[in-house]
Amino acid sequence: MGAGIRILVVMLAVAAAGSGVVAQLQRDYYASVCPDVETIVRDAVTKKVQETSVAVGATVRLFFHDCFVEGCDASVIVVSSGNNTAEKDHPNNLSLAGDGFDTVIKARAAVDAVPQCTNQVSCADILVMATRDVIALAGGPSYAVELGRLDGLSSTASSVDGKLPPPSFNLDQLTSLFAANNLSQTDMIALSAAHTVGFAHCGTFASRIQPSAVDPTMDAGYASQLQAACPAGVDPNIALELDPVTPRAFDNQYFVNLQKGMGLFTSDQVLYSDDRSRPTVDAWAANSSDFELAFVAAMTNLGRVGVKTDPSQGNIRRDCAMLI
């Protein structure tokens, strides 16, 4: 499929998915105050990804962790201060790579460097745009994004409890948690494919590769590779690529891996081992275009979670890392 046709099809998919769009969000939200914002962000993100490909998976994961806790409001970027322990210092967020935060900070600095745009664009929207851009830069779909979010007024570690899916979740648990955010099981399966990029620390999947009891849903050869890379007593900072086949490409290899028993987490492999979700995995393993359409629709839905548009709910932070 040609690039122009591919982008058009993806944009049409978003339009179809957006029939019930949050009224206050719109694609041209900054047209009058910062008309070139998407180009400015894309250029800054491109520079960051050229410096390190780690920024791709790191930014995508940052977006997910932001939206699932108090909505897509950039509260995950806020640093702890005084007596407040912020979201980013919750145990579940300590593994968020610094390059994800840096991608947003640098993109925001580039936007603010344009006098017309200074303090006009929210950190939450910067994160949405940056996430779209890293995905496209890694070979994934390019798609239109809805804008107009305000930044959250609070960020607390306690708000993270129970909001993020651990790697041990089964299909019912995953479906339930995503449903709590108005996301369907199809959305969940599509969004799980973000694990086609990024890294995971050995401890997150250690229980699946114990020599005495390797998870039976895992390919034996893959388990051996993981055991060699993550032996007992391994440095807890060691991380492996989530997708061992095309780790730097945003593609549908994730689903092909699941068919081969090469999902890294229990929550990945269960999408294939559970008969209810396996047909979707098989379909997207065979058809990357269908997967991309579903992924764009799911990302659009994710970007609407807990959105704040009323000034009583949020603001545009001058510093993405500070609530003031």
PDB file of C-alpha atoms in Angstrom:
ATOM      1  CA  MET A   1       0.000   0.000   0.000  1.00  0.00           C
ATOM      2  CA  GLY A   2       1.423   3.416  -0.954  1.00  0.00           C
ATOM      3  CA  ALA A   3       2.294   5.822   1.840  1.00  0.00           C
ATOM      4  CA  GLY A   4      -0.318   8.374   0.768  1.00  0.00           C
ATOM      5  CA  ILE A   5      -3.083   5.790   0.562  1.00  0.00           C
ATOM      6  CA  ARG A   6      -1.967   4.249   3.859  1.00  0.00           C
ATOM      7  CA  ILE A   7      -2.166   7.548   5.726  1.00  0.00           C
ATOM      8  CA  LEU A   8      -5.543   8.358   4.141  1.00  0.00           C
ATOM      9  CA  VAL A   9      -7.003   5.003   5.154  1.00  0.00           C
ATOM     10  CA  VAL A  10      -5.715   5.423   8.705  1.00  0.00           C
ATOM     11  CA  MET A  11      -7.183   8.928   8.936  1.00  0.00           C
ATOM     12  CA  LEU A  12     -10.545   7.636   7.702  1.00  0.00           C
ATOM     13  CA  ALA A  13     -10.429   4.986  10.400  1.00  0.00           C
ATOM     14  CA  VAL A  14      -9.881   7.646  13.032  1.00  0.00           C
ATOM     15  CA  ALA A  15     -12.786   9.669  11.664  1.00  0.00           C
ATOM     16  CA  ALA A  16     -15.028   6.636  11.937  1.00  0.00           C
ATOM     17  CA  ALA A  17     -13.817   5.942  15.451  1.00  0.00           C
ATOM     18  CA  GLY A  18     -14.394   9.543  16.427  1.00  0.00           C
ATOM     19  CA  SER A  19     -18.133   9.714  15.823  1.00  0.00           C
ATOM     20  CA  GLY A  20     -18.659   9.897  19.585  1.00  0.00           C
ATOM     21  CA  VAL A  21     -15.620  12.090  20.186  1.00  0.00           C
ATOM     22  CA  VAL A  22     -15.260  14.106  23.359  1.00  0.00           C
ATOM     23  CA  ALA A  23     -16.838  17.345  22.213  1.00  0.00           C
ATOM     24  CA  GLN A  24     -14.104  19.633  23.489  1.00  0.00           C
ATOM     25  CA  LEU A  25     -11.270  17.864  21.675  1.00  0.00           C
ATOM     26  CA  GLN A  26     -10.537  18.762  18.072  1.00  0.00           C
ATOM     27  CA  ARG A  27      -7.763  18.227  15.593  1.00  0.00           C
ATOM     28  CA  ASP A  28      -7.194  21.912  14.836  1.00  0.00           C
ATOM     29  CA  TYR A  29      -7.442  23.078  18.428  1.00  0.00           C
ATOM     30  CA  TYR A  30      -4.265  25.192  18.260  1.00  0.00           C
ATOM     31  CA  ALA A  31      -4.842  26.584  14.759  1.00  0.00           C
ATOM     32  CA  SER A  32      -5.211  30.165  15.935  1.00  0.00           C
ATOM     33  CA  VAL A  33      -2.594  30.285  18.712  1.00  0.00           C
ATOM     34  CA  CYS A  34       0.139  27.924  17.500  1.00  0.00           C
ATOM     35  CA  PRO A  35      -0.691  26.737  13.988  1.00  0.00           C
ATOM     36  CA  ASP A  36       2.624  24.911  13.424  1.00  0.00           C
ATOM     37  CA  VAL A  37       2.615  23.050  16.737  1.00  0.00           C
ATOM     38  CA  GLU A  38       2.501  19.571  15.203  1.00  0.00           C
ATOM     39  CA  THR A  39       5.449  20.293  12.917  1.00  0.00           C
ATOM     40  CA  ILE A  40       7.434  21.780  15.811  1.00  0.00           C
ATOM     41  CA  VAL A  41       6.768  18.751  18.000  1.00  0.00           C
ATOM     42  CA  ARG A  42       7.512  16.301  15.201  1.00  0.00           C
ATOM     43  CA  ASP A  43      10.863  17.934  14.471  1.00  0.00           C
ATOM     44  CA  ALA A  44      11.860  17.849  18.156  1.00  0.00           C
ATOM     45  CA  VAL A  45      10.752  14.229  18.520  1.00  0.00           C
ATOM     46  CA  THR A  46      12.589  13.226  15.359  1.00  0.00           C
ATOM     47  CA  LYS A  47      15.798  14.704  16.746  1.00  0.00           C
ATOM     48  CA  LYS A  48      15.332  12.836  20.030  1.00  0.00           C
ATOM     49  CA  VAL A  49      14.680   9.493  18.325  1.00  0.00           C
ATOM     50  CA  GLN A  50      17.747  10.000  16.148  1.00  0.00           C
ATOM     51  CA  GLU A  51      19.752  10.370  19.359  1.00  0.00           C
ATOM     52  CA  THR A  52      18.313   7.190  20.891  1.00  0.00           C
ATOM     53  CA  SER A  53      15.729   4.703  19.648  1.00  0.00           C
ATOM     54  CA  VAL A  54      14.873   3.967  23.289  1.00  0.00           C
ATOM     55  CA  ALA A  55      12.703   7.079  23.127  1.00  0.00           C
ATOM     56  CA  VAL A  56      10.147   5.232  20.996  1.00  0.00           C
ATOM     57  CA  GLY A  57       9.013   2.605  23.474  1.00  0.00           C
ATOM     58  CA  ALA A  58       9.642   4.935  26.401  1.00  0.00           C
ATOM     59  CA  THR A  59       7.282   7.604  25.075  1.00  0.00           C
ATOM     60  CA  VAL A  60       4.533   5.149  24.157  1.00  0.00           C
ATOM     61  CA  ARG A  61       4.675   3.589  27.619  1.00  0.00           C
ATOM     62  CA  LEU A  62       4.668   7.008  29.273  1.00  0.00           C
ATOM     63  CA  PHE A  63       1.457   7.889  27.426  1.00  0.00           C
ATOM     64  CA  PHE A  64      -0.259   4.689  28.536  1.00  0.00           C
ATOM     65  CA  HIS A  65       0.807   5.118  32.156  1.00  0.00           C
ATOM     66  CA  ASP A  66      -0.399   8.720  32.076  1.00  0.00           C
ATOM     67  CA  CYS A  67      -3.853   8.030  30.657  1.00  0.00           C
ATOM     68  CA  PHE A  68      -4.677   5.075  32.913  1.00  0.00           C
ATOM     69  CA  VAL A  69      -4.095   7.138  36.067  1.00  0.00           C
ATOM     70  CA  GLU A  70      -6.354  10.188  36.432  1.00  0.00           C
ATOM     71  CA  GLY A  71      -6.736  10.410  32.647  1.00  0.00           C
ATOM     72  CA  CYS A  72      -4.521  11.841  29.889  1.00  0.00           C
ATOM     73  CA  ASP A  73      -3.362  14.912  31.787  1.00  0.00           C
ATOM     74  CA  ALA A  74       0.455  14.660  31.913  1.00  0.00           C
ATOM     75  CA  SER A  75       0.291  14.054  35.670  1.00  0.00           C
ATOM     76  CA  VAL A  76       2.818  11.224  35.288  1.00  0.00           C
ATOM     77  CA  ILE A  77       5.476  13.772  34.296  1.00  0.00           C
ATOM     78  CA  VAL A  78       5.218  15.789  37.524  1.00  0.00           C
ATOM     79  CA  VAL A  79       8.106  15.388  39.970  1.00  0.00           C
ATOM     80  CA  SER A  80       7.670  14.814  43.686  1.00  0.00           C
ATOM     81  CA  SER A  81       8.103  17.885  45.862  1.00  0.00           C
ATOM     82  CA  GLY A  82       7.684  18.832  49.504  1.00  0.00           C
ATOM     83  CA  ASN A  83       5.402  16.343  51.197  1.00  0.00           C
ATOM     84  CA  ASN A  84       3.900  15.104  47.927  1.00  0.00           C
ATOM     85  CA  THR A  85       5.055  11.872  46.307  1.00  0.00           C
ATOM     86  CA  ALA A  86       4.051  12.116  42.651  1.00  0.00           C
ATOM     87  CA  GLU A  87       2.800   9.415  40.277  1.00  0.00           C
ATOM     88  CA  LYS A  88       6.213   8.905  38.671  1.00  0.00           C
ATOM     89  CA  ASP A  89       7.634   7.752  42.013  1.00  0.00           C
ATOM     90  CA  HIS A  90       5.058   5.002  42.523  1.00  0.00           C
ATOM     91  CA  PRO A  91       6.767   1.569  42.335  1.00  0.00           C
ATOM     92  CA  ASN A  92       4.857   0.754  39.142  1.00  0.00           C
ATOM     93  CA  ASN A  93       6.286   3.835  37.434  1.00  0.00           C
ATOM     94  CA  LEU A  94       9.911   3.662  38.550  1.00  0.00           C
ATOM     95  CA  SER A  95      10.785   1.658  35.425  1.00  0.00           C
ATOM     96  CA  LEU A  96       9.520   4.370  33.084  1.00  0.00           C
ATOM     97  CA  ALA A  97      12.575   5.267  31.010  1.00  0.00           C
ATOM     98  CA  GLY A  98      13.933   8.784  31.321  1.00  0.00           C
ATOM     99  CA  ASP A  99      14.024   9.155  27.549  1.00  0.00           C
ATOM    100  CA  GLY A 100      10.233   9.215  27.455  1.00  0.00           C
ATOM    101  CA  PHE A 101      10.069  12.149  29.839  1.00  0.00           C
ATOM    102  CA  ASP A 102      12.910  13.862  27.983  1.00  0.00           C
ATOM    103  CA  THR A 103      11.068  13.509  24.675  1.00  0.00           C
ATOM    104  CA  VAL A 104       8.115  15.470  26.056  1.00  0.00           C
ATOM    105  CA  ILE A 105      10.255  18.062  27.842  1.00  0.00           C
ATOM    106  CA  LYS A 106      12.306  18.768  24.722  1.00  0.00           C
ATOM    107  CA  ALA A 107       9.239  18.945  22.490  1.00  0.00           C
ATOM    108  CA  ARG A 108       7.586  21.386  24.883  1.00  0.00           C
ATOM    109  CA  ALA A 109      10.752  23.514  24.976  1.00  0.00           C
ATOM    110  CA  ALA A 110      10.755  23.645  21.182  1.00  0.00           C
ATOM    111  CA  VAL A 111       7.123  24.779  21.165  1.00  0.00           C
ATOM    112  CA  ASP A 112       7.709  27.417  23.849  1.00  0.00           C
ATOM    113  CA  ALA A 113      10.700  28.743  21.906  1.00  0.00           C
ATOM    114  CA  VAL A 114       8.236  30.119  19.347  1.00  0.00           C
ATOM    115  CA  PRO A 115       6.919  33.377  20.893  1.00  0.00           C
ATOM    116  CA  GLN A 116       3.402  32.879  19.546  1.00  0.00           C
ATOM    117  CA  CYS A 117       3.236  29.425  21.142  1.00  0.00           C
ATOM    118  CA  THR A 118       4.815  30.090  24.539  1.00  0.00           C
ATOM    119  CA  ASN A 119       2.637  28.661  27.337  1.00  0.00           C
ATOM    120  CA  GLN A 120      -0.167  27.966  24.859  1.00  0.00           C
ATOM    121  CA  VAL A 121       0.128  24.190  24.426  1.00  0.00           C
ATOM    122  CA  SER A 122      -0.511  21.719  27.240  1.00  0.00           C
ATOM    123  CA  CYS A 123       1.986  19.063  28.259  1.00  0.00           C
ATOM    124  CA  ALA A 124      -0.819  16.513  27.924  1.00  0.00           C
ATOM    125  CA  ASP A 125      -1.254  17.371  24.250  1.00  0.00           C
ATOM    126  CA  ILE A 126       2.504  17.399  23.692  1.00  0.00           C
ATOM    127  CA  LEU A 127       2.603  13.820  25.021  1.00  0.00           C
ATOM    128  CA  VAL A 128      -0.219  12.787  22.669  1.00  0.00           C
ATOM    129  CA  MET A 129       1.550  14.277  19.659  1.00  0.00           C
ATOM    130  CA  ALA A 130       4.953  12.910  20.663  1.00  0.00           C
ATOM    131  CA  THR A 131       3.516   9.421  21.062  1.00  0.00           C
ATOM    132  CA  ARG A 132       1.990   9.549  17.592  1.00  0.00           C
ATOM    133  CA  ASP A 133       5.294  10.779  16.182  1.00  0.00           C
ATOM    134  CA  VAL A 134       7.554   8.129  17.742  1.00  0.00           C
ATOM    135  CA  ILE A 135       5.212   5.423  16.454  1.00  0.00           C
ATOM    136  CA  ALA A 136       5.372   6.837  12.925  1.00  0.00           C
ATOM    137  CA  LEU A 137       9.150   7.239  13.111  1.00  0.00           C
ATOM    138  CA  ALA A 138       9.440   3.546  14.023  1.00  0.00           C
ATOM    139  CA  GLY A 139       7.476   2.543  10.935  1.00  0.00           C
ATOM    140  CA  GLY A 140       4.023   2.492  12.495  1.00  0.00           C
ATOM    141  CA  PRO A 141       0.926   4.287  11.240  1.00  0.00           C
ATOM    142  CA  SER A 142       0.699   8.057  10.949  1.00  0.00           C
ATOM    143  CA  TYR A 143      -2.619   9.399  12.203  1.00  0.00           C
ATOM    144  CA  ALA A 144      -4.435  12.576  13.133  1.00  0.00           C
ATOM    145  CA  VAL A 145      -4.660  13.373  16.851  1.00  0.00           C
ATOM    146  CA  GLU A 146      -7.348  15.147  18.822  1.00  0.00           C
ATOM    147  CA  LEU A 147      -6.102  18.064  20.917  1.00  0.00           C
ATOM    148  CA  GLY A 148      -7.399  20.392  23.599  1.00  0.00           C
ATOM    149  CA  ARG A 149      -6.509  18.626  26.845  1.00  0.00           C
ATOM    150  CA  LEU A 150      -5.527  20.566  29.941  1.00  0.00           C
ATOM    151  CA  ASP A 151      -2.815  19.425  32.339  1.00  0.00           C
ATOM    152  CA  GLY A 152      -3.908  17.886  35.633  1.00  0.00           C
ATOM    153  CA  LEU A 153      -3.754  19.873  38.853  1.00  0.00           C
ATOM    154  CA  SER A 154      -2.554  16.979  40.995  1.00  0.00           C
ATOM    155  CA  SER A 155      -0.192  14.022  40.856  1.00  0.00           C
ATOM    156  CA  THR A 156      -0.030  11.535  43.705  1.00  0.00           C
ATOM    157  CA  ALA A 157       1.597   8.130  43.956  1.00  0.00           C
ATOM    158  CA  SER A 158      -1.443   6.793  45.809  1.00  0.00           C
ATOM    159  CA  SER A 159      -3.629   7.427  42.758  1.00  0.00           C
ATOM    160  CA  VAL A 160      -1.665   4.811  40.797  1.00  0.00           C
ATOM    161  CA  ASP A 161      -2.702   1.878  42.981  1.00  0.00           C
ATOM    162  CA  GLY A 162      -4.681  -0.695  40.996  1.00  0.00           C
ATOM    163  CA  LYS A 163      -4.793   1.405  37.828  1.00  0.00           C
ATOM    164  CA  LEU A 164      -2.046  -0.250  35.765  1.00  0.00           C
ATOM    165  CA  PRO A 165      -2.133  -3.877  34.543  1.00  0.00           C
ATOM    166  CA  PRO A 166       0.682  -6.031  35.957  1.00  0.00           C
ATOM    167  CA  PRO A 167       2.393  -8.464  33.553  1.00  0.00           C
ATOM    168  CA  SER A 168       0.686 -11.370  35.308  1.00  0.00           C
ATOM    169  CA  PHE A 169      -2.888 -10.424  34.318  1.00  0.00           C
ATOM    170  CA  ASN A 170      -5.130 -12.901  32.501  1.00  0.00           C
ATOM    171  CA  LEU A 171      -7.643 -12.011  29.778  1.00  0.00           C
ATOM    172  CA  ASP A 172     -10.562 -11.341  32.114  1.00  0.00           C
ATOM    173  CA  GLN A 173      -8.464  -9.075  34.316  1.00  0.00           C
ATOM    174  CA  LEU A 174      -7.110  -7.162  31.327  1.00  0.00           C
ATOM    175  CA  THR A 175     -10.546  -6.784  29.771  1.00  0.00           C
ATOM    176  CA  SER A 176     -12.024  -5.538  33.030  1.00  0.00           C
ATOM    177  CA  LEU A 177      -9.309  -2.955  33.669  1.00  0.00           C
ATOM    178  CA  PHE A 178      -9.519  -1.576  30.143  1.00  0.00           C
ATOM    179  CA  ALA A 179     -13.324  -1.510  30.304  1.00  0.00           C
ATOM    180  CA  ALA A 180     -13.029   0.700  33.381  1.00  0.00           C
ATOM    181  CA  ASN A 181     -11.410   3.212  31.015  1.00  0.00           C
ATOM    182  CA  ASN A 182     -14.109   2.820  28.338  1.00  0.00           C
ATOM    183  CA  LEU A 183     -11.820   0.691  26.208  1.00  0.00           C
ATOM    184  CA  SER A 184     -13.034  -2.503  24.555  1.00  0.00           C
ATOM    185  CA  GLN A 185     -11.330  -5.873  24.503  1.00  0.00           C
ATOM    186  CA  THR A 186     -10.397  -5.170  20.883  1.00  0.00           C
ATOM    187  CA  ASP A 187      -8.823  -1.881  21.984  1.00  0.00           C
ATOM    188  CA  MET A 188      -6.917  -3.757  24.682  1.00  0.00           C
ATOM    189  CA  ILE A 189      -5.511  -6.318  22.261  1.00  0.00           C
ATOM    190  CA  ALA A 190      -4.493  -3.581  19.823  1.00  0.00           C
ATOM    191  CA  LEU A 191      -2.853  -1.458  22.513  1.00  0.00           C
ATOM    192  CA  SER A 192      -0.987  -4.489  23.869  1.00  0.00           C
ATOM    193  CA  ALA A 193       0.876  -4.501  20.561  1.00  0.00           C
ATOM    194  CA  ALA A 194       2.750  -1.424  21.763  1.00  0.00           C
ATOM    195  CA  HIS A 195       4.985  -4.167  23.170  1.00  0.00           C
ATOM    196  CA  THR A 196       6.381  -4.467  19.655  1.00  0.00           C
ATOM    197  CA  VAL A 197       8.833  -1.794  20.869  1.00  0.00           C
ATOM    198  CA  GLY A 198      10.457  -1.134  24.215  1.00  0.00           C
ATOM    199  CA  PHE A 199      12.149  -3.089  26.975  1.00  0.00           C
ATOM    200  CA  ALA A 200      11.269  -5.031  30.126  1.00  0.00           C
ATOM    201  CA  HIS A 201      13.349  -5.768  33.218  1.00  0.00           C
ATOM    202  CA  CYS A 202      14.118  -9.392  33.996  1.00  0.00           C
ATOM    203  CA  GLY A 203      12.073  -9.357  37.176  1.00  0.00           C
ATOM    204  CA  THR A 204       8.834  -8.687  35.282  1.00  0.00           C
ATOM    205  CA  PHE A 205       8.889 -12.101  33.620  1.00  0.00           C
ATOM    206  CA  ALA A 206      11.224 -14.114  35.893  1.00  0.00           C
ATOM    207  CA  SER A 207       8.373 -16.295  37.168  1.00  0.00           C
ATOM    208  CA  ARG A 208       7.765 -17.583  33.630  1.00  0.00           C
ATOM    209  CA  ILE A 209      11.311 -18.852  33.048  1.00  0.00           C
ATOM    210  CA  GLN A 210      12.173 -20.681  36.251  1.00  0.00           C
ATOM    211  CA  PRO A 211      14.254 -23.717  35.176  1.00  0.00           C
ATOM    212  CA  SER A 212      12.136 -26.012  37.301  1.00  0.00           C
ATOM    213  CA  ALA A 213       8.847 -24.731  35.933  1.00  0.00           C
ATOM    214  CA  VAL A 214       8.963 -22.871  32.614  1.00  0.00           C
ATOM    215  CA  ASP A 215       5.572 -21.478  31.620  1.00  0.00           C
ATOM    216  CA  PRO A 216       4.132 -24.142  29.267  1.00  0.00           C
ATOM    217  CA  THR A 217       2.710 -21.461  26.967  1.00  0.00           C
ATOM    218  CA  MET A 218       6.250 -20.173  26.256  1.00  0.00           C
ATOM    219  CA  ASP A 219       8.367 -21.538  23.416  1.00  0.00           C
ATOM    220  CA  ALA A 220      11.155 -23.650  24.915  1.00  0.00           C
ATOM    221  CA  GLY A 221      13.878 -22.085  22.795  1.00  0.00           C
ATOM    222  CA  TYR A 222      12.750 -18.582  23.707  1.00  0.00           C
ATOM    223  CA  ALA A 223      12.662 -19.551  27.374  1.00  0.00           C
ATOM    224  CA  SER A 224      16.265 -20.780  27.130  1.00  0.00           C
ATOM    225  CA  GLN A 225      17.370 -17.485  25.587  1.00  0.00           C
ATOM    226  CA  LEU A 226      15.665 -15.549  28.375  1.00  0.00           C
ATOM    227  CA  GLN A 227      17.199 -17.776  31.055  1.00  0.00           C
ATOM    228  CA  ALA A 228      20.656 -17.109  29.635  1.00  0.00           C
ATOM    229  CA  ALA A 229      20.067 -13.360  29.533  1.00  0.00           C
ATOM    230  CA  CYS A 230      18.403 -13.222  32.956  1.00  0.00           C
ATOM    231  CA  PRO A 231      20.105 -15.806  35.202  1.00  0.00           C
ATOM    232  CA  ALA A 232      19.376 -16.037  38.915  1.00  0.00           C
ATOM    233  CA  GLY A 233      20.774 -13.026  40.732  1.00  0.00           C
ATOM    234  CA  VAL A 234      20.955 -10.912  37.578  1.00  0.00           C
ATOM    235  CA  ASP A 235      21.368  -7.146  37.946  1.00  0.00           C
ATOM    236  CA  PRO A 236      17.798  -5.836  38.406  1.00  0.00           C
ATOM    237  CA  ASN A 237      18.566  -3.015  35.972  1.00  0.00           C
ATOM    238  CA  ILE A 238      19.078  -5.441  33.089  1.00  0.00           C
ATOM    239  CA  ALA A 239      16.275  -5.113  30.527  1.00  0.00           C
ATOM    240  CA  LEU A 240      15.483  -7.112  27.395  1.00  0.00           C
ATOM    241  CA  GLU A 241      13.667  -6.156  24.223  1.00  0.00           C
ATOM    242  CA  LEU A 242       9.955  -6.933  24.340  1.00  0.00           C
ATOM    243  CA  ASP A 243      10.007  -8.006  20.697  1.00  0.00           C
ATOM    244  CA  PRO A 244      13.077 -10.197  20.020  1.00  0.00           C
ATOM    245  CA  VAL A 245      12.505 -10.259  16.248  1.00  0.00           C
ATOM    246  CA  THR A 246      11.973  -6.632  15.142  1.00  0.00           C
ATOM    247  CA  PRO A 247      12.665  -4.693  18.342  1.00  0.00           C
ATOM    248  CA  ARG A 248      13.010  -1.259  16.739  1.00  0.00           C
ATOM    249  CA  ALA A 249      10.124  -1.518  14.284  1.00  0.00           C
ATOM    250  CA  PHE A 250       6.528  -0.713  15.125  1.00  0.00           C
ATOM    251  CA  ASP A 251       4.783  -3.540  13.282  1.00  0.00           C
ATOM    252  CA  ASN A 252       2.512  -6.547  13.715  1.00  0.00           C
ATOM    253  CA  GLN A 253       5.406  -8.879  14.616  1.00  0.00           C
ATOM    254  CA  TYR A 254       4.063  -8.819  18.174  1.00  0.00           C
ATOM    255  CA  PHE A 255       1.135 -11.001  17.101  1.00  0.00           C
ATOM    256  CA  VAL A 256       3.327 -13.342  15.066  1.00  0.00           C
ATOM    257  CA  ASN A 257       5.483 -13.757  18.167  1.00  0.00           C
ATOM    258  CA  LEU A 258       2.428 -14.706  20.234  1.00  0.00           C
ATOM    259  CA  GLN A 259       1.561 -17.419  17.701  1.00  0.00           C
ATOM    260  CA  LYS A 260       5.031 -18.858  18.302  1.00  0.00           C
ATOM    261  CA  GLY A 261       4.856 -18.739  22.101  1.00  0.00           C
ATOM    262  CA  MET A 262       7.183 -15.747  22.226  1.00  0.00           C
ATOM    263  CA  GLY A 263       5.127 -13.270  24.220  1.00  0.00           C
ATOM    264  CA  LEU A 264       7.350 -11.954  27.012  1.00  0.00           C
ATOM    265  CA  PHE A 265       4.693 -11.355  29.671  1.00  0.00           C
ATOM    266  CA  THR A 266       1.873 -13.620  30.811  1.00  0.00           C
ATOM    267  CA  SER A 267      -0.433 -10.737  29.851  1.00  0.00           C
ATOM    268  CA  ASP A 268       0.978 -10.884  26.310  1.00  0.00           C
ATOM    269  CA  GLN A 269       0.887 -14.625  25.718  1.00  0.00           C
ATOM    270  CA  VAL A 270      -2.582 -15.011  27.209  1.00  0.00           C
ATOM    271  CA  LEU A 271      -3.966 -13.128  24.211  1.00  0.00           C
ATOM    272  CA  TYR A 272      -3.092 -16.189  22.148  1.00  0.00           C
ATOM    273  CA  SER A 273      -3.514 -18.964  24.681  1.00  0.00           C
ATOM    274  CA  ASP A 274      -7.075 -17.842  25.502  1.00  0.00           C
ATOM    275  CA  ASP A 275      -9.478 -19.047  22.828  1.00  0.00           C
ATOM    276  CA  ARG A 276     -11.563 -15.874  23.098  1.00  0.00           C
ATOM    277  CA  SER A 277      -8.828 -13.507  21.957  1.00  0.00           C
ATOM    278  CA  ARG A 278      -6.826 -15.845  19.714  1.00  0.00           C
ATOM    279  CA  PRO A 279      -8.866 -15.112  16.545  1.00  0.00           C
ATOM    280  CA  THR A 280      -7.969 -11.436  16.801  1.00  0.00           C
ATOM    281  CA  VAL A 281      -4.285 -12.256  17.276  1.00  0.00           C
ATOM    282  CA  ASP A 282      -4.373 -14.548  14.245  1.00  0.00           C
ATOM    283  CA  ALA A 283      -6.146 -11.944  12.122  1.00  0.00           C
ATOM    284  CA  TRP A 284      -3.688  -9.162  12.919  1.00  0.00           C
ATOM    285  CA  ALA A 285      -0.670 -11.446  12.574  1.00  0.00           C
ATOM    286  CA  ALA A 286      -1.833 -12.084   9.021  1.00  0.00           C
ATOM    287  CA  ASN A 287      -2.884  -8.542   8.115  1.00  0.00           C
ATOM    288  CA  SER A 288      -0.821  -5.548   9.235  1.00  0.00           C
ATOM    289  CA  SER A 289      -3.192  -3.027   7.641  1.00  0.00           C
ATOM    290  CA  ASP A 290      -6.143  -4.277   9.684  1.00  0.00           C
ATOM    291  CA  PHE A 291      -4.001  -4.128  12.811  1.00  0.00           C
ATOM    292  CA  GLU A 292      -2.940  -0.555  12.097  1.00  0.00           C
ATOM    293  CA  LEU A 293      -6.549   0.558  11.662  1.00  0.00           C
ATOM    294  CA  ALA A 294      -7.506  -1.055  14.955  1.00  0.00           C
ATOM    295  CA  PHE A 295      -4.462   0.388  16.709  1.00  0.00           C
ATOM    296  CA  VAL A 296      -5.200   3.940  15.561  1.00  0.00           C
ATOM    297  CA  ALA A 297      -8.806   3.632  16.706  1.00  0.00           C
ATOM    298  CA  ALA A 298      -7.631   2.282  20.077  1.00  0.00           C
ATOM    299  CA  MET A 299      -5.066   5.059  20.516  1.00  0.00           C
ATOM    300  CA  THR A 300      -7.734   7.638  19.743  1.00  0.00           C
ATOM    301  CA  ASN A 301     -10.000   6.098  22.373  1.00  0.00           C
ATOM    302  CA  LEU A 302      -7.122   5.941  24.854  1.00  0.00           C
ATOM    303  CA  GLY A 303      -6.422   9.627  24.264  1.00  0.00           C
ATOM    304  CA  ARG A 304      -9.947  10.469  25.423  1.00  0.00           C
ATOM    305  CA  VAL A 305      -9.648   8.781  28.814  1.00  0.00           C
ATOM    306  CA  GLY A 306     -10.278  11.170  31.703  1.00  0.00           C
ATOM    307  CA  VAL A 307      -9.647  14.227  29.538  1.00  0.00           C
ATOM    308  CA  LYS A 308      -9.785  17.574  31.342  1.00  0.00           C
ATOM    309  CA  THR A 309     -11.005  20.544  29.297  1.00  0.00           C
ATOM    310  CA  ASP A 310     -12.624  22.764  31.925  1.00  0.00           C
ATOM    311  CA  PRO A 311     -10.328  25.352  33.602  1.00  0.00           C
ATOM    312  CA  SER A 312     -11.623  24.164  36.963  1.00  0.00           C
ATOM    313  CA  GLN A 313     -10.080  20.746  36.227  1.00  0.00           C
ATOM    314  CA  GLY A 314      -6.741  21.705  34.725  1.00  0.00           C
ATOM    315  CA  ASN A 315      -4.422  24.290  33.258  1.00  0.00           C
ATOM    316  CA  ILE A 316      -1.474  24.647  30.891  1.00  0.00           C
ATOM    317  CA  ARG A 317       1.629  24.107  32.979  1.00  0.00           C
ATOM    318  CA  ARG A 318       4.572  26.421  32.389  1.00  0.00           C
ATOM    319  CA  ASP A 319       6.840  23.534  33.397  1.00  0.00           C
ATOM    320  CA  CYS A 320       5.554  20.039  32.588  1.00  0.00           C
ATOM    321  CA  ALA A 321       7.268  18.642  35.675  1.00  0.00           C
ATOM    322  CA  MET A 322       5.805  21.161  38.135  1.00  0.00           C
ATOM    323  CA  LEU A 323       2.171  21.636  39.162  1.00  0.00           C
ATOM    324  CA  ILE A 324       2.559  25.400  39.538  1.00  0.00           C
TER     325      ILE A 324
END
